[in-house]
Amino acid sequence: MESNTSLNEHEKVNILMVDDQPAKLLSYETILSELGENLIKAGSGREALGQLLKTDVALVLMDVSMPELDGFELAEIIRQHPRYQKTAVIFISAVHLTDLDRLKGYKHGAVDYISVPVIPELLRAKVSVFAELYRKTRQLERLNSELERRVAERTEELERRVTELARLNTALQSSNQELDAFTYIASHDLKEPLRNIANLGQFLLEDSALQLNEQSEDRVRSIQRLCQRLDGFLNALLEYSRIGRAEATQTRVNLDEVVQDSLELVAPPPQVVVHVQRPLGMVWGNDIQLTQVFANLVGNGLKYTDQATPRVEIGVQAAEQNGLLVYSVRDNGIGIAPEHQEAIFQIFKRLHPRDAFGGGRGVGLTIVKKIIERHGGRIWVESQPGAGTTFFFTLTSAPKEDQEK
Ligand code: ADP
């Protein structure tokens, strides 16, 4: 059979007619010719078997009483072949069939009977039903195997992509680690010559023999200030790279305690209102890094404000996605314009002049983001200038059964 997958309504099927009397074969042929199917004639059971081996047959029409191999015997042989176990058989019987005979036929998997004299309309109707059934079954089988092929193809493609993704992920992880190691070494090694430059400046200032004029002294002091700033940047880089390098062990962490510790670090002045929704729950994480996260976010909330009574609220809610908790740190401060909301997570990015709002290096949020992502979470911000800011981030909740530990 061709492997055409479309539903071909008019595809002809093969009908094998078996009878030892050529005249009868001819009359069946005449009756069935208008169905437009392929009619194959066989004059004996043996010839029929020969045809069956050569062609794919939808229906066998056979005389029950034939010399040598009668219809029932032929049917039995046909049924033994796995390929023909479901092939429809119509028996034509000249003799009156007792119920016992019918039973014998059905045991062989026969599908229908027609008695002689054959009524042409009846024979045509029966044959046409079986031919149609065969055609539809075949079409269905083909569609099915086409579907299976497509599913297999897609699955293979999907597996290929998953493998590729895993490979890229590993490569990314190792290149991230390399970058962290490089940043650490570079910033560490740069600190020493920087210290030497600052020290040399100090020698120049203290060397009375040089008798520097005021302008030269100012310049040397400028060099020293720049060295100090640069040292600050290098420290920030060291701190940033340390998060990626450190083997931060993750345990079940009580966030009520973490937030308590971070508030002690920030030490908000008395006019500040800090509201914490308790309990904040248990998560998987590194308590030191998570303390750093809350200290940074609360610290920023109190720093970037023009309110007489700055307010910070820490809250939690269960995410729709299983096992995640969404934490929020909300303030009533100056807010962040939408166009800056991505940039604030970049290293050394500040939205204000160097010393405005108590100064800063623009590293805090970069570190917060890195810590959250290393915890498998995500961080984002919602804010409007003048309307305060809320930072949200996700963490993985620790399983309940362990919580009493
Ligand atoms: P730093 O505070 O040292 O400048 P951060 O990385 O913590 O560095 O923050 C980057 C910038 O994002 C800040 O300079 C500030 O402009 C802005 N920002 C951070 N948090 C807030 C906040 N809660 N409200 C308004 N602006 C903020």
Short mmCIF file of C-alpha atoms and ligand atoms in Angstrom, two decimals:
data_model
loop_
_atom_site.label_atom_id
_atom_site.label_comp_id
_atom_site.label_asym_id
_atom_site.label_seq_id
_atom_site.Cartn_x
_atom_site.Cartn_y
_atom_site.Cartn_z
CA MET A 1 0.00 0.00 0.00
CA GLU A 2 1.19 3.48 -0.77
CA SER A 3 2.13 5.61 2.20
CA ASN A 4 -0.14 8.46 1.25
CA THR A 5 -1.39 9.98 4.47
CA SER A 6 -4.34 11.95 3.21
CA LEU A 7 -7.84 10.57 3.49
CA ASN A 8 -8.34 9.18 0.03
CA GLU A 9 -12.06 8.46 -0.16
CA HIS A 10 -11.90 6.68 -3.49
CA GLU A 11 -8.93 4.45 -2.97
CA LYS A 12 -9.87 1.05 -4.38
CA VAL A 13 -9.69 -2.01 -2.16
CA ASN A 14 -9.13 -5.63 -3.20
CA ILE A 15 -11.99 -8.08 -2.98
CA LEU A 16 -11.14 -11.73 -3.41
CA MET A 17 -13.94 -13.93 -4.76
CA VAL A 18 -13.47 -17.69 -4.34
CA ASP A 19 -15.66 -20.25 -6.04
CA ASP A 20 -14.95 -23.49 -7.94
CA GLN A 21 -17.62 -22.62 -10.51
CA PRO A 22 -16.45 -20.01 -13.04
CA ALA A 23 -20.06 -19.07 -13.86
CA LYS A 24 -20.70 -18.07 -10.28
CA LEU A 25 -17.50 -16.07 -10.15
CA LEU A 26 -18.65 -14.28 -13.25
CA SER A 27 -22.03 -13.48 -11.76
CA TYR A 28 -20.46 -12.09 -8.56
CA GLU A 29 -18.20 -10.01 -10.72
CA THR A 30 -21.18 -8.60 -12.58
CA ILE A 31 -23.03 -7.82 -9.39
CA LEU A 32 -20.06 -6.18 -7.71
CA SER A 33 -18.49 -4.38 -10.65
CA GLU A 34 -20.51 -1.23 -10.09
CA LEU A 35 -18.88 -0.79 -6.65
CA GLY A 36 -15.71 0.22 -8.46
CA GLU A 37 -13.39 -1.94 -6.34
CA ASN A 38 -10.64 -4.32 -7.53
CA LEU A 39 -12.18 -7.72 -7.99
CA ILE A 40 -9.86 -10.72 -7.90
CA LYS A 41 -11.09 -14.18 -8.84
CA ALA A 42 -9.86 -17.50 -7.47
CA GLY A 43 -11.16 -20.87 -8.67
CA SER A 44 -10.11 -22.84 -5.59
CA GLY A 45 -9.05 -22.51 -1.98
CA ARG A 46 -5.40 -22.97 -3.00
CA GLU A 47 -5.56 -20.33 -5.66
CA ALA A 48 -7.17 -18.02 -3.10
CA LEU A 49 -4.27 -18.58 -0.69
CA GLY A 50 -1.84 -17.78 -3.48
CA GLN A 51 -3.64 -14.50 -4.13
CA LEU A 52 -3.74 -13.64 -0.44
CA LEU A 53 0.03 -13.97 -0.20
CA LYS A 54 0.47 -11.60 -3.14
CA THR A 55 -2.07 -8.92 -2.34
CA ASP A 56 -3.57 -7.00 0.49
CA VAL A 57 -7.18 -8.15 0.57
CA ALA A 58 -10.00 -6.26 2.26
CA LEU A 59 -12.68 -8.91 1.94
CA VAL A 60 -12.91 -12.57 0.92
CA LEU A 61 -16.13 -13.73 -0.63
CA MET A 62 -16.21 -17.52 -0.70
CA ASP A 63 -18.35 -20.50 -1.40
CA VAL A 64 -18.75 -22.75 1.62
CA SER A 65 -18.80 -25.99 -0.36
CA MET A 66 -15.83 -26.40 -2.60
CA PRO A 67 -13.94 -29.62 -3.45
CA GLU A 68 -10.48 -30.08 -1.85
CA LEU A 69 -10.57 -27.15 0.55
CA ASP A 70 -14.01 -26.05 1.66
CA GLY A 71 -14.87 -22.51 2.72
CA PHE A 72 -14.54 -23.15 6.45
CA GLU A 73 -11.15 -24.82 6.06
CA LEU A 74 -9.94 -21.98 3.90
CA ALA A 75 -11.18 -19.45 6.43
CA GLU A 76 -9.31 -21.28 9.15
CA ILE A 77 -6.05 -21.19 7.21
CA ILE A 78 -6.54 -17.52 6.41
CA ARG A 79 -7.14 -16.72 10.07
CA GLN A 80 -3.90 -18.37 11.09
CA HIS A 81 -1.95 -15.78 9.16
CA PRO A 82 -1.46 -12.76 11.45
CA ARG A 83 -1.91 -10.40 8.52
CA TYR A 84 -5.39 -11.77 7.75
CA GLN A 85 -6.74 -12.26 11.24
CA LYS A 86 -9.06 -9.35 10.80
CA THR A 87 -9.89 -9.76 7.13
CA ALA A 88 -13.62 -9.90 6.58
CA VAL A 89 -15.09 -13.07 5.08
CA ILE A 90 -18.49 -13.47 3.51
CA PHE A 91 -19.57 -17.08 3.07
CA ILE A 92 -21.93 -17.95 0.26
CA SER A 93 -23.81 -21.14 0.83
CA ALA A 94 -26.08 -23.02 -1.57
CA VAL A 95 -27.24 -25.44 1.04
CA HIS A 96 -29.47 -24.53 3.90
CA LEU A 97 -27.23 -23.53 6.80
CA THR A 98 -28.25 -24.89 10.13
CA ASP A 99 -27.48 -22.79 13.18
CA LEU A 100 -24.65 -25.18 13.92
CA ASP A 101 -23.02 -24.41 10.61
CA ARG A 102 -23.30 -20.71 11.26
CA LEU A 103 -21.65 -21.18 14.62
CA LYS A 104 -18.81 -23.04 12.98
CA GLY A 105 -18.32 -20.18 10.59
CA TYR A 106 -18.24 -17.54 13.28
CA LYS A 107 -15.72 -19.54 15.28
CA HIS A 108 -13.38 -19.08 12.35
CA GLY A 109 -13.87 -15.38 12.56
CA ALA A 110 -16.30 -15.24 9.67
CA VAL A 111 -18.13 -12.03 9.45
CA ASP A 112 -21.19 -12.68 7.39
CA TYR A 113 -23.27 -15.11 5.39
CA ILE A 114 -25.24 -14.94 2.23
CA SER A 115 -27.43 -17.76 1.02
CA VAL A 116 -28.16 -18.77 -2.49
CA PRO A 117 -29.93 -17.60 -4.56
CA VAL A 118 -27.84 -14.48 -4.07
CA ILE A 119 -29.86 -11.31 -4.07
CA PRO A 120 -27.62 -8.85 -5.95
CA GLU A 121 -28.58 -5.77 -3.89
CA LEU A 122 -27.95 -7.62 -0.66
CA LEU A 123 -24.54 -8.88 -1.77
CA ARG A 124 -23.54 -5.42 -3.02
CA ALA A 125 -24.69 -3.79 0.19
CA LYS A 126 -22.75 -6.20 2.39
CA VAL A 127 -19.59 -6.05 0.30
CA SER A 128 -19.72 -2.30 0.13
CA VAL A 129 -20.04 -2.01 3.93
CA PHE A 130 -16.97 -4.16 4.47
CA ALA A 131 -14.98 -2.41 1.77
CA GLU A 132 -15.77 0.95 3.35
CA LEU A 133 -14.87 -0.35 6.79
CA TYR A 134 -11.55 -1.60 5.49
CA ARG A 135 -10.80 1.69 3.74
CA LYS A 136 -11.61 3.72 6.85
CA THR A 137 -9.59 1.43 9.10
CA ARG A 138 -6.63 1.72 6.79
CA GLN A 139 -6.89 5.50 6.64
CA LEU A 140 -7.10 5.62 10.41
CA GLU A 141 -4.07 3.38 10.77
CA ARG A 142 -2.13 5.61 8.43
CA LEU A 143 -3.14 8.77 10.26
CA ASN A 144 -2.21 7.10 13.47
CA SER A 145 1.24 6.12 12.36
CA GLU A 146 1.76 9.58 10.89
CA LEU A 147 0.79 11.02 14.26
CA GLU A 148 3.15 8.66 16.04
CA ARG A 149 5.93 9.64 13.67
CA ARG A 150 5.33 13.32 14.36
CA VAL A 151 5.18 12.78 18.10
CA ALA A 152 8.44 10.83 17.93
CA GLU A 153 10.00 13.60 15.86
CA ARG A 154 8.91 16.29 18.30
CA THR A 155 10.02 14.25 21.29
CA GLU A 156 13.42 13.78 19.72
CA GLU A 157 13.66 17.50 19.00
CA LEU A 158 12.63 18.30 22.55
CA GLU A 159 15.17 15.90 24.00
CA ARG A 160 17.85 17.43 21.80
CA ARG A 161 16.97 20.90 23.07
CA VAL A 162 16.91 19.81 26.70
CA THR A 163 20.38 18.28 26.30
CA GLU A 164 21.62 21.42 24.57
CA LEU A 165 20.14 23.59 27.31
CA ALA A 166 21.77 21.48 30.00
CA ARG A 167 25.09 21.79 28.18
CA LEU A 168 24.74 25.57 27.86
CA ASN A 169 23.76 25.80 31.48
CA THR A 170 26.86 23.93 32.60
CA ALA A 171 29.01 26.08 30.32
CA LEU A 172 27.38 29.22 31.69
CA GLN A 173 27.88 28.11 35.26
CA SER A 174 31.54 27.41 34.73
CA SER A 175 32.08 30.65 32.83
CA ASN A 176 30.30 32.52 35.65
CA GLN A 177 32.59 30.86 38.14
CA GLU A 178 35.62 31.74 36.03
CA LEU A 179 34.44 35.33 35.83
CA ASP A 180 33.99 35.50 39.59
CA ALA A 181 37.44 34.02 40.11
CA PHE A 182 38.92 36.46 37.63
CA THR A 183 37.15 39.45 39.22
CA TYR A 184 38.38 38.37 42.61
CA ILE A 185 42.00 37.98 41.54
CA ALA A 186 42.00 41.17 39.49
CA SER A 187 40.48 43.33 42.21
CA HIS A 188 42.60 41.71 44.87
CA ASP A 189 45.82 42.26 42.91
CA LEU A 190 44.91 45.82 41.99
CA LYS A 191 44.50 46.83 45.61
CA GLU A 192 48.20 46.59 46.40
CA PRO A 193 49.60 48.95 43.72
CA LEU A 194 46.76 51.30 44.56
CA ARG A 195 47.82 51.31 48.20
CA ASN A 196 51.40 52.01 47.07
CA ILE A 197 50.29 55.00 44.99
CA ALA A 198 48.38 56.42 47.94
CA ASN A 199 51.38 55.84 50.20
CA LEU A 200 53.73 57.52 47.72
CA GLY A 201 51.38 60.52 47.75
CA GLN A 202 51.65 60.61 51.51
CA PHE A 203 55.49 60.57 51.26
CA LEU A 204 55.35 63.49 48.84
CA LEU A 205 53.17 65.48 51.23
CA GLU A 206 55.37 64.69 54.20
CA ASP A 207 58.72 65.27 52.47
CA SER A 208 59.58 68.79 53.62
CA ALA A 209 62.58 68.91 51.32
CA LEU A 210 60.20 69.00 48.32
CA GLN A 211 58.54 72.22 49.41
CA LEU A 212 55.36 71.64 47.35
CA ASN A 213 53.26 74.70 46.65
CA GLU A 214 49.55 74.71 47.55
CA GLN A 215 48.38 73.69 44.08
CA SER A 216 50.73 70.69 43.97
CA GLU A 217 49.63 69.62 47.45
CA ASP A 218 45.97 69.77 46.31
CA ARG A 219 46.81 67.62 43.32
CA VAL A 220 48.52 65.00 45.45
CA ARG A 221 45.51 64.97 47.79
CA SER A 222 43.26 64.51 44.75
CA ILE A 223 45.31 61.49 43.73
CA GLN A 224 44.88 60.09 47.22
CA ARG A 225 41.11 60.65 47.15
CA LEU A 226 40.87 58.95 43.78
CA CYS A 227 42.88 56.03 45.14
CA GLN A 228 40.45 55.77 48.02
CA ARG A 229 37.46 55.76 45.69
CA LEU A 230 39.06 53.19 43.48
CA ASP A 231 39.78 51.09 46.55
CA GLY A 232 36.10 51.33 47.43
CA PHE A 233 35.14 50.06 43.99
CA LEU A 234 37.61 47.21 44.27
CA ASN A 235 36.16 46.25 47.64
CA ALA A 236 32.69 46.24 46.11
CA LEU A 237 33.91 44.04 43.26
CA LEU A 238 35.55 41.70 45.76
CA GLU A 239 32.33 41.48 47.70
CA TYR A 240 30.36 40.85 44.52
CA SER A 241 32.67 38.10 43.29
CA ARG A 242 32.76 36.49 46.73
CA ILE A 243 29.03 35.63 46.46
CA GLY A 244 29.73 33.54 43.39
CA ARG A 245 32.86 31.91 44.77
CA ALA A 246 31.81 31.12 48.32
CA GLU A 247 30.41 27.68 49.03
CA ALA A 248 27.29 29.15 50.56
CA THR A 249 25.66 26.17 52.26
CA GLN A 250 21.92 26.25 52.14
CA THR A 251 19.83 25.17 55.11
CA ARG A 252 16.33 25.75 56.37
CA VAL A 253 16.29 29.36 57.40
CA ASN A 254 13.78 31.15 59.60
CA LEU A 255 13.19 34.48 57.90
CA ASP A 256 11.81 36.09 61.06
CA GLU A 257 15.29 35.70 62.55
CA VAL A 258 16.98 36.83 59.33
CA VAL A 259 14.91 40.02 59.20
CA GLN A 260 15.56 40.64 62.90
CA ASP A 261 19.33 40.41 62.27
CA SER A 262 19.18 42.65 59.23
CA LEU A 263 17.22 45.33 61.15
CA GLU A 264 19.90 45.27 63.81
CA LEU A 265 22.49 45.85 61.10
CA VAL A 266 20.56 48.74 59.55
CA ALA A 267 19.66 50.23 62.95
CA PRO A 268 16.82 52.49 61.77
CA PRO A 269 16.61 55.86 63.53
CA PRO A 270 13.69 56.35 65.96
CA GLN A 271 11.42 58.33 63.61
CA VAL A 272 11.33 55.40 61.15
CA VAL A 273 8.39 52.98 61.15
CA VAL A 274 9.27 49.41 60.25
CA HIS A 275 6.42 46.96 59.95
CA VAL A 276 7.12 43.26 59.59
CA GLN A 277 4.37 40.77 58.72
CA ARG A 278 4.98 37.72 60.91
CA PRO A 279 5.59 34.86 60.55
CA LEU A 280 7.68 35.30 57.40
CA GLY A 281 8.11 31.55 57.10
CA MET A 282 10.91 29.09 56.52
CA VAL A 283 12.92 28.98 53.31
CA TRP A 284 15.90 27.17 51.86
CA GLY A 285 18.88 29.46 51.82
CA ASN A 286 22.04 30.89 53.28
CA ASP A 287 21.18 32.95 56.34
CA ILE A 288 24.15 35.31 56.02
CA GLN A 289 23.39 36.13 52.39
CA LEU A 290 19.67 36.52 53.06
CA THR A 291 20.44 38.89 55.95
CA GLN A 292 22.47 40.91 53.45
CA VAL A 293 19.47 41.01 51.08
CA PHE A 294 17.05 42.42 53.65
CA ALA A 295 19.66 44.81 55.10
CA ASN A 296 20.30 46.24 51.62
CA LEU A 297 16.65 46.61 50.68
CA VAL A 298 15.57 48.08 54.02
CA GLY A 299 18.64 50.32 54.04
CA ASN A 300 17.77 51.64 50.57
CA GLY A 301 14.15 52.16 51.59
CA LEU A 302 15.28 54.43 54.40
CA LYS A 303 18.03 56.07 52.36
CA TYR A 304 16.10 57.13 49.27
CA THR A 305 13.40 59.08 50.99
CA ASP A 306 12.33 62.64 51.64
CA GLN A 307 9.64 61.75 54.16
CA ALA A 308 9.64 63.04 57.74
CA THR A 309 8.41 59.60 58.78
CA PRO A 310 10.00 57.03 56.51
CA ARG A 311 8.15 53.74 56.51
CA VAL A 312 9.27 50.26 55.47
CA GLU A 313 7.00 47.22 55.31
CA ILE A 314 8.23 43.67 54.94
CA GLY A 315 5.66 41.12 53.79
CA VAL A 316 5.25 37.65 52.35
CA GLN A 317 2.74 35.76 50.29
CA ALA A 318 2.61 32.27 48.83
CA ALA A 319 3.17 32.27 45.09
CA GLU A 320 0.78 30.43 42.80
CA GLN A 321 3.64 28.28 41.70
CA ASN A 322 4.12 25.47 44.16
CA GLY A 323 6.74 25.84 46.85
CA LEU A 324 7.63 29.48 46.24
CA LEU A 325 7.20 32.39 48.60
CA VAL A 326 7.15 35.97 47.37
CA TYR A 327 8.72 38.49 49.73
CA SER A 328 8.22 42.22 49.47
CA VAL A 329 10.03 45.22 50.91
CA ARG A 330 7.93 48.34 50.46
CA ASP A 331 8.89 51.93 51.26
CA ASN A 332 7.23 55.35 51.05
CA GLY A 333 10.34 56.97 49.57
CA ILE A 334 11.14 58.95 46.42
CA GLY A 335 10.31 56.10 44.00
CA ILE A 336 12.08 55.07 40.80
CA ALA A 337 11.06 56.14 37.30
CA PRO A 338 10.05 53.22 35.04
CA GLU A 339 12.96 53.81 32.64
CA HIS A 340 15.48 53.22 35.44
CA GLN A 341 13.94 50.16 36.97
CA GLU A 342 16.17 47.72 35.10
CA ALA A 343 19.37 49.75 35.30
CA ILE A 344 19.37 49.94 39.10
CA PHE A 345 20.40 46.28 39.24
CA GLN A 346 23.56 46.97 37.20
CA ILE A 347 26.82 47.20 39.04
CA PHE A 348 28.02 50.75 39.91
CA LYS A 349 24.74 52.22 38.63
CA ARG A 350 23.43 55.12 40.73
CA LEU A 351 20.59 57.43 39.79
CA HIS A 352 21.93 60.30 41.87
CA PRO A 353 25.07 62.36 42.27
CA ARG A 354 27.85 60.60 44.11
CA ASP A 355 27.15 62.01 47.56
CA ALA A 356 23.38 62.53 47.33
CA PHE A 357 21.13 60.51 49.65
CA GLY A 358 24.04 59.54 51.89
CA GLY A 359 26.20 58.36 48.97
CA GLY A 360 26.77 54.84 47.76
CA ARG A 361 28.57 52.82 45.13
CA GLY A 362 25.66 51.35 43.27
CA VAL A 363 26.55 47.79 44.21
CA GLY A 364 23.88 46.90 46.78
CA LEU A 365 21.11 45.89 44.40
CA THR A 366 23.53 44.04 42.11
CA ILE A 367 24.58 41.92 45.06
CA VAL A 368 20.97 41.42 46.18
CA LYS A 369 20.03 40.22 42.69
CA LYS A 370 22.98 37.84 42.52
CA ILE A 371 22.14 36.34 45.91
CA ILE A 372 18.47 35.87 45.01
CA GLU A 373 19.35 34.26 41.69
CA ARG A 374 21.85 31.95 43.38
CA HIS A 375 18.94 30.90 45.57
CA GLY A 376 16.99 30.02 42.42
CA GLY A 377 14.75 33.06 42.82
CA ARG A 378 13.80 36.15 40.88
CA ILE A 379 13.71 39.82 41.87
CA TRP A 380 11.72 42.70 40.43
CA VAL A 381 10.61 46.17 41.37
CA GLU A 382 7.35 48.10 41.21
CA SER A 383 7.58 51.84 41.70
CA GLN A 384 6.43 55.28 40.67
CA PRO A 385 8.37 58.48 41.35
CA GLY A 386 6.93 60.06 44.49
CA ALA A 387 4.82 57.03 45.32
CA GLY A 388 7.34 54.75 47.01
CA THR A 389 8.99 51.56 45.88
CA THR A 390 8.35 47.86 46.40
CA PHE A 391 10.97 45.22 45.74
CA PHE A 392 9.63 41.67 45.30
CA PHE A 393 11.68 38.49 45.28
CA THR A 394 10.99 34.78 45.41
CA LEU A 395 12.54 32.12 47.61
CA THR A 396 11.88 28.40 47.94
CA SER A 397 9.83 27.53 50.97
CA ALA A 398 11.24 24.81 53.25
CA PRO A 399 9.03 21.70 53.55
CA LYS A 400 6.50 21.76 56.39
CA GLU A 401 7.41 18.39 57.94
CA ASP A 402 10.82 19.78 58.93
CA GLN A 403 9.56 23.01 60.38
CA GLU A 404 9.38 21.96 64.02
CA LYS A 405 13.15 21.19 64.07
P1 ADP B 1 23.56 52.45 46.14
O1 ADP B 1 22.44 52.56 47.12
O2 ADP B 1 24.86 52.18 46.79
O3 ADP B 1 23.61 53.58 45.18
P2 ADP B 1 22.12 50.21 45.03
O4 ADP B 1 22.59 49.20 44.06
O5 ADP B 1 21.60 49.73 46.34
O6 ADP B 1 23.33 51.18 45.24
O7 ADP B 1 21.02 51.08 44.33
C1 ADP B 1 21.20 51.57 43.02
C2 ADP B 1 20.37 52.80 42.78
O8 ADP B 1 18.99 52.45 42.75
C3 ADP B 1 20.48 53.81 43.88
O9 ADP B 1 21.56 54.70 43.63
C4 ADP B 1 19.15 54.53 43.82
O10 ADP B 1 19.20 55.54 42.85
C5 ADP B 1 18.20 53.49 43.33
N1 ADP B 1 17.42 52.88 44.44
C6 ADP B 1 17.69 51.75 45.09
N2 ADP B 1 16.75 51.48 46.03
C7 ADP B 1 15.87 52.48 45.96
C8 ADP B 1 14.64 52.78 46.67
N3 ADP B 1 14.17 51.98 47.63
N4 ADP B 1 13.98 53.90 46.32
C9 ADP B 1 14.44 54.70 45.35
N5 ADP B 1 15.57 54.47 44.64
C10 ADP B 1 16.27 53.38 44.95
#
